[in-house]
Amino acid sequence: MWSFLAVFLLLPVWFSYAHQFQQAQPDAWIESLELDKEKENYTLSASISLNLGEEVRNAAEKGVPLYFTINMEVLKPQRLWFDKTELAQQHTWRIQYNALLRQWRISNGDLSIPELSLDDSLQHIINLESWPINDLDQLDPAINYKGRLRLKLDTSLLPRPFQINAFNSSAWSLSTPWKNFTLKVSDIKPSS
């Protein structure tokens, strides 16, 4: 009887919490993505919504580099077992502020581009255009594959003291949910 009464009294509290949790908007999500074929190469373009928190922005403005990694996986559906990963690819950008030059810089491998602000630097990431997808032509063109894409703030690449701070703060656990899509290589049309 007492347990029934406790459940009855806590039910409104649980509904209130569930309602707040349901309305909470993630800080990052993939709005759209598109696969194209440019000449003999396959590319991926995506539009990503990304809201950095004040803690992350303040750290970046003090010169802490921010690393963003995008992951794409192509999975072959299996009937009796887990889906088999046929292709996995990732791409990492680094954004850093140089206080001496008063300049933002976004870099990826050997490519480094100066920018005027953090938001201008983020445009290279959230408006992903023509990211080359390697080995897509190796897939069977008759199979419907499952694909998924995700962007995350990669705290594993931060300097060690900031990794500890990031581990203790939810502001640094910024990641989009996986965006699922279907992929059939023969259906990808050449871009005009």
mmCIF file with all atom_site columns, C-alpha atoms in Angstrom:
data_model
loop_
_atom_site.group_PDB
_atom_site.id
_atom_site.type_symbol
_atom_site.label_atom_id
_atom_site.label_alt_id
_atom_site.label_comp_id
_atom_site.label_asym_id
_atom_site.label_entity_id
_atom_site.label_seq_id
_atom_site.pdbx_PDB_ins_code
_atom_site.Cartn_x
_atom_site.Cartn_y
_atom_site.Cartn_z
_atom_site.occupancy
_atom_site.B_iso_or_equiv
_atom_site.pdbx_formal_charge
_atom_site.auth_seq_id
_atom_site.auth_comp_id
_atom_site.auth_asym_id
_atom_site.auth_atom_id
_atom_site.pdbx_PDB_model_num
ATOM 1   C CA . MET A 1 1   ? 0.000  0.000   0.000   1.00 0.00 ? 1   MET A CA 1
ATOM 2   C CA . TRP A 1 2   ? 2.781  2.437   0.934   1.00 0.00 ? 2   TRP A CA 1
ATOM 3   C CA . SER A 1 3   ? 4.690  1.692   -2.250  1.00 0.00 ? 3   SER A CA 1
ATOM 4   C CA . PHE A 1 4   ? 1.571  2.373   -4.310  1.00 0.00 ? 4   PHE A CA 1
ATOM 5   C CA . LEU A 1 5   ? 1.101  5.690   -2.493  1.00 0.00 ? 5   LEU A CA 1
ATOM 6   C CA . ALA A 1 6   ? 4.769  6.634   -3.042  1.00 0.00 ? 6   ALA A CA 1
ATOM 7   C CA . VAL A 1 7   ? 4.497  5.876   -6.761  1.00 0.00 ? 7   VAL A CA 1
ATOM 8   C CA . PHE A 1 8   ? 1.249  7.851   -6.969  1.00 0.00 ? 8   PHE A CA 1
ATOM 9   C CA . LEU A 1 9   ? 2.836  10.886  -5.266  1.00 0.00 ? 9   LEU A CA 1
ATOM 10  C CA . LEU A 1 10  ? 6.056  10.765  -7.342  1.00 0.00 ? 10  LEU A CA 1
ATOM 11  C CA . LEU A 1 11  ? 4.263  10.328  -10.664 1.00 0.00 ? 11  LEU A CA 1
ATOM 12  C CA . PRO A 1 12  ? 3.723  14.096  -11.261 1.00 0.00 ? 12  PRO A CA 1
ATOM 13  C CA . VAL A 1 13  ? 7.406  14.758  -10.503 1.00 0.00 ? 13  VAL A CA 1
ATOM 14  C CA . TRP A 1 14  ? 8.462  12.092  -12.987 1.00 0.00 ? 14  TRP A CA 1
ATOM 15  C CA . PHE A 1 15  ? 6.125  13.469  -15.705 1.00 0.00 ? 15  PHE A CA 1
ATOM 16  C CA . SER A 1 16  ? 7.489  16.972  -15.142 1.00 0.00 ? 16  SER A CA 1
ATOM 17  C CA . TYR A 1 17  ? 11.081 15.722  -15.489 1.00 0.00 ? 17  TYR A CA 1
ATOM 18  C CA . ALA A 1 18  ? 10.240 13.646  -18.568 1.00 0.00 ? 18  ALA A CA 1
ATOM 19  C CA . HIS A 1 19  ? 8.538  16.641  -20.186 1.00 0.00 ? 19  HIS A CA 1
ATOM 20  C CA . GLN A 1 20  ? 11.594 18.858  -19.593 1.00 0.00 ? 20  GLN A CA 1
ATOM 21  C CA . PHE A 1 21  ? 13.922 16.161  -20.917 1.00 0.00 ? 21  PHE A CA 1
ATOM 22  C CA . GLN A 1 22  ? 11.775 15.666  -24.001 1.00 0.00 ? 22  GLN A CA 1
ATOM 23  C CA . GLN A 1 23  ? 11.789 19.402  -24.805 1.00 0.00 ? 23  GLN A CA 1
ATOM 24  C CA . ALA A 1 24  ? 15.553 19.759  -24.368 1.00 0.00 ? 24  ALA A CA 1
ATOM 25  C CA . GLN A 1 25  ? 17.132 20.442  -27.743 1.00 0.00 ? 25  GLN A CA 1
ATOM 26  C CA . PRO A 1 26  ? 20.537 18.884  -28.403 1.00 0.00 ? 26  PRO A CA 1
ATOM 27  C CA . ASP A 1 27  ? 23.400 21.360  -28.787 1.00 0.00 ? 27  ASP A CA 1
ATOM 28  C CA . ALA A 1 28  ? 24.379 19.850  -32.129 1.00 0.00 ? 28  ALA A CA 1
ATOM 29  C CA . TRP A 1 29  ? 22.571 17.935  -34.838 1.00 0.00 ? 29  TRP A CA 1
ATOM 30  C CA . ILE A 1 30  ? 22.906 17.169  -38.536 1.00 0.00 ? 30  ILE A CA 1
ATOM 31  C CA . GLU A 1 31  ? 20.161 18.927  -40.455 1.00 0.00 ? 31  GLU A CA 1
ATOM 32  C CA . SER A 1 32  ? 20.792 17.418  -43.883 1.00 0.00 ? 32  SER A CA 1
ATOM 33  C CA . LEU A 1 33  ? 23.318 15.456  -45.898 1.00 0.00 ? 33  LEU A CA 1
ATOM 34  C CA . GLU A 1 34  ? 23.817 14.645  -49.542 1.00 0.00 ? 34  GLU A CA 1
ATOM 35  C CA . LEU A 1 35  ? 26.082 12.289  -51.472 1.00 0.00 ? 35  LEU A CA 1
ATOM 36  C CA . ASP A 1 36  ? 27.258 13.292  -54.942 1.00 0.00 ? 36  ASP A CA 1
ATOM 37  C CA . LYS A 1 37  ? 29.530 11.975  -57.642 1.00 0.00 ? 37  LYS A CA 1
ATOM 38  C CA . GLU A 1 38  ? 31.976 14.513  -59.046 1.00 0.00 ? 38  GLU A CA 1
ATOM 39  C CA . LYS A 1 39  ? 33.778 13.034  -62.053 1.00 0.00 ? 39  LYS A CA 1
ATOM 40  C CA . GLU A 1 40  ? 35.085 9.729   -60.688 1.00 0.00 ? 40  GLU A CA 1
ATOM 41  C CA . ASN A 1 41  ? 35.029 10.752  -56.990 1.00 0.00 ? 41  ASN A CA 1
ATOM 42  C CA . TYR A 1 42  ? 32.243 10.546  -54.441 1.00 0.00 ? 42  TYR A CA 1
ATOM 43  C CA . THR A 1 43  ? 31.664 13.461  -52.070 1.00 0.00 ? 43  THR A CA 1
ATOM 44  C CA . LEU A 1 44  ? 29.497 14.189  -49.072 1.00 0.00 ? 44  LEU A CA 1
ATOM 45  C CA . SER A 1 45  ? 27.973 17.562  -48.174 1.00 0.00 ? 45  SER A CA 1
ATOM 46  C CA . ALA A 1 46  ? 26.169 18.254  -44.903 1.00 0.00 ? 46  ALA A CA 1
ATOM 47  C CA . SER A 1 47  ? 24.491 21.063  -43.029 1.00 0.00 ? 47  SER A CA 1
ATOM 48  C CA . ILE A 1 48  ? 25.098 20.900  -39.278 1.00 0.00 ? 48  ILE A CA 1
ATOM 49  C CA . SER A 1 49  ? 23.606 22.924  -36.457 1.00 0.00 ? 49  SER A CA 1
ATOM 50  C CA . LEU A 1 50  ? 26.164 23.567  -33.713 1.00 0.00 ? 50  LEU A CA 1
ATOM 51  C CA . ASN A 1 51  ? 25.716 25.653  -30.561 1.00 0.00 ? 51  ASN A CA 1
ATOM 52  C CA . LEU A 1 52  ? 28.883 26.064  -28.519 1.00 0.00 ? 52  LEU A CA 1
ATOM 53  C CA . GLY A 1 53  ? 28.396 26.790  -24.843 1.00 0.00 ? 53  GLY A CA 1
ATOM 54  C CA . GLU A 1 54  ? 29.937 29.790  -23.091 1.00 0.00 ? 54  GLU A CA 1
ATOM 55  C CA . GLU A 1 55  ? 32.549 27.645  -21.338 1.00 0.00 ? 55  GLU A CA 1
ATOM 56  C CA . VAL A 1 56  ? 33.872 26.273  -24.642 1.00 0.00 ? 56  VAL A CA 1
ATOM 57  C CA . ARG A 1 57  ? 33.767 29.711  -26.322 1.00 0.00 ? 57  ARG A CA 1
ATOM 58  C CA . ASN A 1 58  ? 35.653 31.334  -23.441 1.00 0.00 ? 58  ASN A CA 1
ATOM 59  C CA . ALA A 1 59  ? 38.339 28.646  -23.529 1.00 0.00 ? 59  ALA A CA 1
ATOM 60  C CA . ALA A 1 60  ? 38.736 29.071  -27.311 1.00 0.00 ? 60  ALA A CA 1
ATOM 61  C CA . GLU A 1 61  ? 39.034 32.864  -26.963 1.00 0.00 ? 61  GLU A CA 1
ATOM 62  C CA . LYS A 1 62  ? 41.892 32.297  -24.484 1.00 0.00 ? 62  LYS A CA 1
ATOM 63  C CA . GLY A 1 63  ? 43.781 30.230  -27.059 1.00 0.00 ? 63  GLY A CA 1
ATOM 64  C CA . VAL A 1 64  ? 42.682 26.676  -26.252 1.00 0.00 ? 64  VAL A CA 1
ATOM 65  C CA . PRO A 1 65  ? 42.470 24.777  -29.577 1.00 0.00 ? 65  PRO A CA 1
ATOM 66  C CA . LEU A 1 66  ? 39.138 23.162  -30.426 1.00 0.00 ? 66  LEU A CA 1
ATOM 67  C CA . TYR A 1 67  ? 39.127 19.915  -32.385 1.00 0.00 ? 67  TYR A CA 1
ATOM 68  C CA . PHE A 1 68  ? 36.048 18.794  -34.303 1.00 0.00 ? 68  PHE A CA 1
ATOM 69  C CA . THR A 1 69  ? 35.926 15.316  -35.817 1.00 0.00 ? 69  THR A CA 1
ATOM 70  C CA . ILE A 1 70  ? 33.342 14.090  -38.280 1.00 0.00 ? 70  ILE A CA 1
ATOM 71  C CA . ASN A 1 71  ? 32.874 10.325  -38.595 1.00 0.00 ? 71  ASN A CA 1
ATOM 72  C CA . MET A 1 72  ? 31.130 8.498   -41.404 1.00 0.00 ? 72  MET A CA 1
ATOM 73  C CA . GLU A 1 73  ? 30.459 4.771   -41.490 1.00 0.00 ? 73  GLU A CA 1
ATOM 74  C CA . VAL A 1 74  ? 28.915 2.567   -44.152 1.00 0.00 ? 74  VAL A CA 1
ATOM 75  C CA . LEU A 1 75  ? 27.454 -0.691  -42.842 1.00 0.00 ? 75  LEU A CA 1
ATOM 76  C CA . LYS A 1 76  ? 26.371 -3.779  -44.739 1.00 0.00 ? 76  LYS A CA 1
ATOM 77  C CA . PRO A 1 77  ? 23.158 -5.180  -43.221 1.00 0.00 ? 77  PRO A CA 1
ATOM 78  C CA . GLN A 1 78  ? 23.494 -8.732  -41.878 1.00 0.00 ? 78  GLN A CA 1
ATOM 79  C CA . ARG A 1 79  ? 20.509 -10.955 -41.205 1.00 0.00 ? 79  ARG A CA 1
ATOM 80  C CA . LEU A 1 80  ? 21.665 -12.960 -38.221 1.00 0.00 ? 80  LEU A CA 1
ATOM 81  C CA . TRP A 1 81  ? 24.463 -10.901 -36.763 1.00 0.00 ? 81  TRP A CA 1
ATOM 82  C CA . PHE A 1 82  ? 25.570 -7.313  -36.278 1.00 0.00 ? 82  PHE A CA 1
ATOM 83  C CA . ASP A 1 83  ? 25.891 -5.149  -39.367 1.00 0.00 ? 83  ASP A CA 1
ATOM 84  C CA . LYS A 1 84  ? 29.355 -5.320  -40.922 1.00 0.00 ? 84  LYS A CA 1
ATOM 85  C CA . THR A 1 85  ? 31.328 -2.067  -41.242 1.00 0.00 ? 85  THR A CA 1
ATOM 86  C CA . GLU A 1 86  ? 32.349 -1.801  -44.892 1.00 0.00 ? 86  GLU A CA 1
ATOM 87  C CA . LEU A 1 87  ? 33.789 1.714   -44.784 1.00 0.00 ? 87  LEU A CA 1
ATOM 88  C CA . ALA A 1 88  ? 34.798 4.099   -41.996 1.00 0.00 ? 88  ALA A CA 1
ATOM 89  C CA . GLN A 1 89  ? 36.267 7.537   -42.532 1.00 0.00 ? 89  GLN A CA 1
ATOM 90  C CA . GLN A 1 90  ? 36.944 10.551  -40.337 1.00 0.00 ? 90  GLN A CA 1
ATOM 91  C CA . HIS A 1 91  ? 38.026 14.131  -40.797 1.00 0.00 ? 91  HIS A CA 1
ATOM 92  C CA . THR A 1 92  ? 39.352 16.456  -38.046 1.00 0.00 ? 92  THR A CA 1
ATOM 93  C CA . TRP A 1 93  ? 39.535 20.259  -37.981 1.00 0.00 ? 93  TRP A CA 1
ATOM 94  C CA . ARG A 1 94  ? 41.421 22.384  -35.475 1.00 0.00 ? 94  ARG A CA 1
ATOM 95  C CA . ILE A 1 95  ? 40.292 25.907  -34.610 1.00 0.00 ? 95  ILE A CA 1
ATOM 96  C CA . GLN A 1 96  ? 42.654 28.100  -32.604 1.00 0.00 ? 96  GLN A CA 1
ATOM 97  C CA . TYR A 1 97  ? 42.920 31.759  -31.668 1.00 0.00 ? 97  TYR A CA 1
ATOM 98  C CA . ASN A 1 98  ? 46.315 33.507  -31.828 1.00 0.00 ? 98  ASN A CA 1
ATOM 99  C CA . ALA A 1 99  ? 46.233 36.389  -29.316 1.00 0.00 ? 99  ALA A CA 1
ATOM 100 C CA . LEU A 1 100 ? 49.413 38.001  -30.721 1.00 0.00 ? 100 LEU A CA 1
ATOM 101 C CA . LEU A 1 101 ? 48.005 38.224  -34.238 1.00 0.00 ? 101 LEU A CA 1
ATOM 102 C CA . ARG A 1 102 ? 44.414 38.579  -33.033 1.00 0.00 ? 102 ARG A CA 1
ATOM 103 C CA . GLN A 1 103 ? 43.460 36.012  -35.626 1.00 0.00 ? 103 GLN A CA 1
ATOM 104 C CA . TRP A 1 104 ? 41.505 32.780  -35.724 1.00 0.00 ? 104 TRP A CA 1
ATOM 105 C CA . ARG A 1 105 ? 42.829 29.900  -37.779 1.00 0.00 ? 105 ARG A CA 1
ATOM 106 C CA . ILE A 1 106 ? 41.120 26.713  -38.894 1.00 0.00 ? 106 ILE A CA 1
ATOM 107 C CA . SER A 1 107 ? 43.356 23.923  -40.061 1.00 0.00 ? 107 SER A CA 1
ATOM 108 C CA . ASN A 1 108 ? 43.060 20.444  -41.429 1.00 0.00 ? 108 ASN A CA 1
ATOM 109 C CA . GLY A 1 109 ? 46.228 18.563  -42.228 1.00 0.00 ? 109 GLY A CA 1
ATOM 110 C CA . ASP A 1 110 ? 48.393 20.846  -44.371 1.00 0.00 ? 110 ASP A CA 1
ATOM 111 C CA . LEU A 1 111 ? 45.558 23.281  -45.092 1.00 0.00 ? 111 LEU A CA 1
ATOM 112 C CA . SER A 1 112 ? 45.343 26.323  -42.800 1.00 0.00 ? 112 SER A CA 1
ATOM 113 C CA . ILE A 1 113 ? 42.911 29.211  -43.313 1.00 0.00 ? 113 ILE A CA 1
ATOM 114 C CA . PRO A 1 114 ? 42.871 32.506  -41.363 1.00 0.00 ? 114 PRO A CA 1
ATOM 115 C CA . GLU A 1 115 ? 39.456 33.753  -40.207 1.00 0.00 ? 115 GLU A CA 1
ATOM 116 C CA . LEU A 1 116 ? 38.105 36.840  -38.447 1.00 0.00 ? 116 LEU A CA 1
ATOM 117 C CA . SER A 1 117 ? 36.084 35.125  -35.712 1.00 0.00 ? 117 SER A CA 1
ATOM 118 C CA . LEU A 1 118 ? 35.234 31.826  -34.089 1.00 0.00 ? 118 LEU A CA 1
ATOM 119 C CA . ASP A 1 119 ? 31.853 31.804  -35.846 1.00 0.00 ? 119 ASP A CA 1
ATOM 120 C CA . ASP A 1 120 ? 33.541 32.360  -39.232 1.00 0.00 ? 120 ASP A CA 1
ATOM 121 C CA . SER A 1 121 ? 35.862 29.440  -38.484 1.00 0.00 ? 121 SER A CA 1
ATOM 122 C CA . LEU A 1 122 ? 32.926 27.215  -37.561 1.00 0.00 ? 122 LEU A CA 1
ATOM 123 C CA . GLN A 1 123 ? 31.312 27.873  -40.955 1.00 0.00 ? 123 GLN A CA 1
ATOM 124 C CA . HIS A 1 124 ? 33.890 25.535  -42.550 1.00 0.00 ? 124 HIS A CA 1
ATOM 125 C CA . ILE A 1 125 ? 32.607 22.737  -40.326 1.00 0.00 ? 125 ILE A CA 1
ATOM 126 C CA . ILE A 1 126 ? 28.858 23.317  -40.157 1.00 0.00 ? 126 ILE A CA 1
ATOM 127 C CA . ASN A 1 127 ? 28.566 23.842  -43.909 1.00 0.00 ? 127 ASN A CA 1
ATOM 128 C CA . LEU A 1 128 ? 30.531 20.810  -45.004 1.00 0.00 ? 128 LEU A CA 1
ATOM 129 C CA . GLU A 1 129 ? 30.919 20.849  -48.780 1.00 0.00 ? 129 GLU A CA 1
ATOM 130 C CA . SER A 1 130 ? 32.309 18.183  -51.086 1.00 0.00 ? 130 SER A CA 1
ATOM 131 C CA . TRP A 1 131 ? 34.119 16.082  -48.480 1.00 0.00 ? 131 TRP A CA 1
ATOM 132 C CA . PRO A 1 132 ? 35.769 13.304  -50.558 1.00 0.00 ? 132 PRO A CA 1
ATOM 133 C CA . ILE A 1 133 ? 34.636 9.806   -49.589 1.00 0.00 ? 133 ILE A CA 1
ATOM 134 C CA . ASN A 1 134 ? 37.345 7.286   -50.406 1.00 0.00 ? 134 ASN A CA 1
ATOM 135 C CA . ASP A 1 135 ? 36.693 3.711   -51.560 1.00 0.00 ? 135 ASP A CA 1
ATOM 136 C CA . LEU A 1 136 ? 32.953 4.159   -52.061 1.00 0.00 ? 136 LEU A CA 1
ATOM 137 C CA . ASP A 1 137 ? 33.389 2.760   -55.567 1.00 0.00 ? 137 ASP A CA 1
ATOM 138 C CA . GLN A 1 138 ? 34.598 -0.511  -53.981 1.00 0.00 ? 138 GLN A CA 1
ATOM 139 C CA . LEU A 1 139 ? 31.111 -1.220  -52.600 1.00 0.00 ? 139 LEU A CA 1
ATOM 140 C CA . ASP A 1 140 ? 28.636 -3.492  -54.373 1.00 0.00 ? 140 ASP A CA 1
ATOM 141 C CA . PRO A 1 141 ? 26.364 -1.183  -56.428 1.00 0.00 ? 141 PRO A CA 1
ATOM 142 C CA . ALA A 1 142 ? 23.366 -3.520  -56.022 1.00 0.00 ? 142 ALA A CA 1
ATOM 143 C CA . ILE A 1 143 ? 23.291 -3.543  -52.190 1.00 0.00 ? 143 ILE A CA 1
ATOM 144 C CA . ASN A 1 144 ? 21.359 -1.085  -50.015 1.00 0.00 ? 144 ASN A CA 1
ATOM 145 C CA . TYR A 1 145 ? 23.872 -0.109  -47.326 1.00 0.00 ? 145 TYR A CA 1
ATOM 146 C CA . LYS A 1 146 ? 23.214 1.724   -44.090 1.00 0.00 ? 146 LYS A CA 1
ATOM 147 C CA . GLY A 1 147 ? 25.213 4.883   -43.554 1.00 0.00 ? 147 GLY A CA 1
ATOM 148 C CA . ARG A 1 148 ? 25.661 7.114   -40.541 1.00 0.00 ? 148 ARG A CA 1
ATOM 149 C CA . LEU A 1 149 ? 27.349 10.421  -39.871 1.00 0.00 ? 149 LEU A CA 1
ATOM 150 C CA . ARG A 1 150 ? 28.324 12.206  -36.650 1.00 0.00 ? 150 ARG A CA 1
ATOM 151 C CA . LEU A 1 151 ? 30.243 15.355  -35.626 1.00 0.00 ? 151 LEU A CA 1
ATOM 152 C CA . LYS A 1 152 ? 31.822 15.709  -32.195 1.00 0.00 ? 152 LYS A CA 1
ATOM 153 C CA . LEU A 1 153 ? 34.035 18.056  -30.250 1.00 0.00 ? 153 LEU A CA 1
ATOM 154 C CA . ASP A 1 154 ? 37.050 15.770  -29.850 1.00 0.00 ? 154 ASP A CA 1
ATOM 155 C CA . THR A 1 155 ? 38.360 16.325  -26.327 1.00 0.00 ? 155 THR A CA 1
ATOM 156 C CA . SER A 1 156 ? 40.913 13.509  -26.642 1.00 0.00 ? 156 SER A CA 1
ATOM 157 C CA . LEU A 1 157 ? 43.096 15.868  -28.726 1.00 0.00 ? 157 LEU A CA 1
ATOM 158 C CA . LEU A 1 158 ? 43.053 18.713  -26.177 1.00 0.00 ? 158 LEU A CA 1
ATOM 159 C CA . PRO A 1 159 ? 46.123 19.462  -24.039 1.00 0.00 ? 159 PRO A CA 1
ATOM 160 C CA . ARG A 1 160 ? 46.139 17.165  -20.976 1.00 0.00 ? 160 ARG A CA 1
ATOM 161 C CA . PRO A 1 161 ? 44.967 19.720  -18.335 1.00 0.00 ? 161 PRO A CA 1
ATOM 162 C CA . PHE A 1 162 ? 41.960 20.621  -20.485 1.00 0.00 ? 162 PHE A CA 1
ATOM 163 C CA . GLN A 1 163 ? 41.108 16.956  -21.030 1.00 0.00 ? 163 GLN A CA 1
ATOM 164 C CA . ILE A 1 164 ? 40.608 16.625  -17.272 1.00 0.00 ? 164 ILE A CA 1
ATOM 165 C CA . ASN A 1 165 ? 38.449 19.764  -17.193 1.00 0.00 ? 165 ASN A CA 1
ATOM 166 C CA . ALA A 1 166 ? 36.464 18.555  -20.205 1.00 0.00 ? 166 ALA A CA 1
ATOM 167 C CA . PHE A 1 167 ? 35.912 15.185  -18.530 1.00 0.00 ? 167 PHE A CA 1
ATOM 168 C CA . ASN A 1 168 ? 34.326 16.939  -15.540 1.00 0.00 ? 168 ASN A CA 1
ATOM 169 C CA . SER A 1 169 ? 32.127 19.337  -17.525 1.00 0.00 ? 169 SER A CA 1
ATOM 170 C CA . SER A 1 170 ? 29.138 18.503  -19.711 1.00 0.00 ? 170 SER A CA 1
ATOM 171 C CA . ALA A 1 171 ? 29.792 21.648  -21.806 1.00 0.00 ? 171 ALA A CA 1
ATOM 172 C CA . TRP A 1 172 ? 32.669 19.807  -23.500 1.00 0.00 ? 172 TRP A CA 1
ATOM 173 C CA . SER A 1 173 ? 30.680 16.676  -24.385 1.00 0.00 ? 173 SER A CA 1
ATOM 174 C CA . LEU A 1 174 ? 29.321 18.226  -27.556 1.00 0.00 ? 174 LEU A CA 1
ATOM 175 C CA . SER A 1 175 ? 28.313 15.687  -30.193 1.00 0.00 ? 175 SER A CA 1
ATOM 176 C CA . THR A 1 176 ? 25.582 15.252  -32.761 1.00 0.00 ? 176 THR A CA 1
ATOM 177 C CA . PRO A 1 177 ? 23.489 12.106  -32.622 1.00 0.00 ? 177 PRO A CA 1
ATOM 178 C CA . TRP A 1 178 ? 24.286 9.699   -35.446 1.00 0.00 ? 178 TRP A CA 1
ATOM 179 C CA . LYS A 1 179 ? 22.434 10.739  -38.600 1.00 0.00 ? 179 LYS A CA 1
ATOM 180 C CA . ASN A 1 180 ? 21.332 7.543   -40.352 1.00 0.00 ? 180 ASN A CA 1
ATOM 181 C CA . PHE A 1 181 ? 20.843 7.288   -44.090 1.00 0.00 ? 181 PHE A CA 1
ATOM 182 C CA . THR A 1 182 ? 20.531 4.599   -46.750 1.00 0.00 ? 182 THR A CA 1
ATOM 183 C CA . LEU A 1 183 ? 23.116 4.298   -49.466 1.00 0.00 ? 183 LEU A CA 1
ATOM 184 C CA . LYS A 1 184 ? 23.051 2.513   -52.782 1.00 0.00 ? 184 LYS A CA 1
ATOM 185 C CA . VAL A 1 185 ? 26.108 3.398   -54.852 1.00 0.00 ? 185 VAL A CA 1
ATOM 186 C CA . SER A 1 186 ? 24.282 2.971   -58.167 1.00 0.00 ? 186 SER A CA 1
ATOM 187 C CA . ASP A 1 187 ? 21.679 5.584   -57.087 1.00 0.00 ? 187 ASP A CA 1
ATOM 188 C CA . ILE A 1 188 ? 24.244 8.383   -56.504 1.00 0.00 ? 188 ILE A CA 1
ATOM 189 C CA . LYS A 1 189 ? 23.869 10.773  -59.392 1.00 0.00 ? 189 LYS A CA 1
ATOM 190 C CA . PRO A 1 190 ? 26.698 12.906  -60.786 1.00 0.00 ? 190 PRO A CA 1
ATOM 191 C CA . SER A 1 191 ? 26.462 16.537  -59.687 1.00 0.00 ? 191 SER A CA 1
ATOM 192 C CA . SER A 1 192 ? 25.812 19.010  -62.468 1.00 0.00 ? 192 SER A CA 1
#
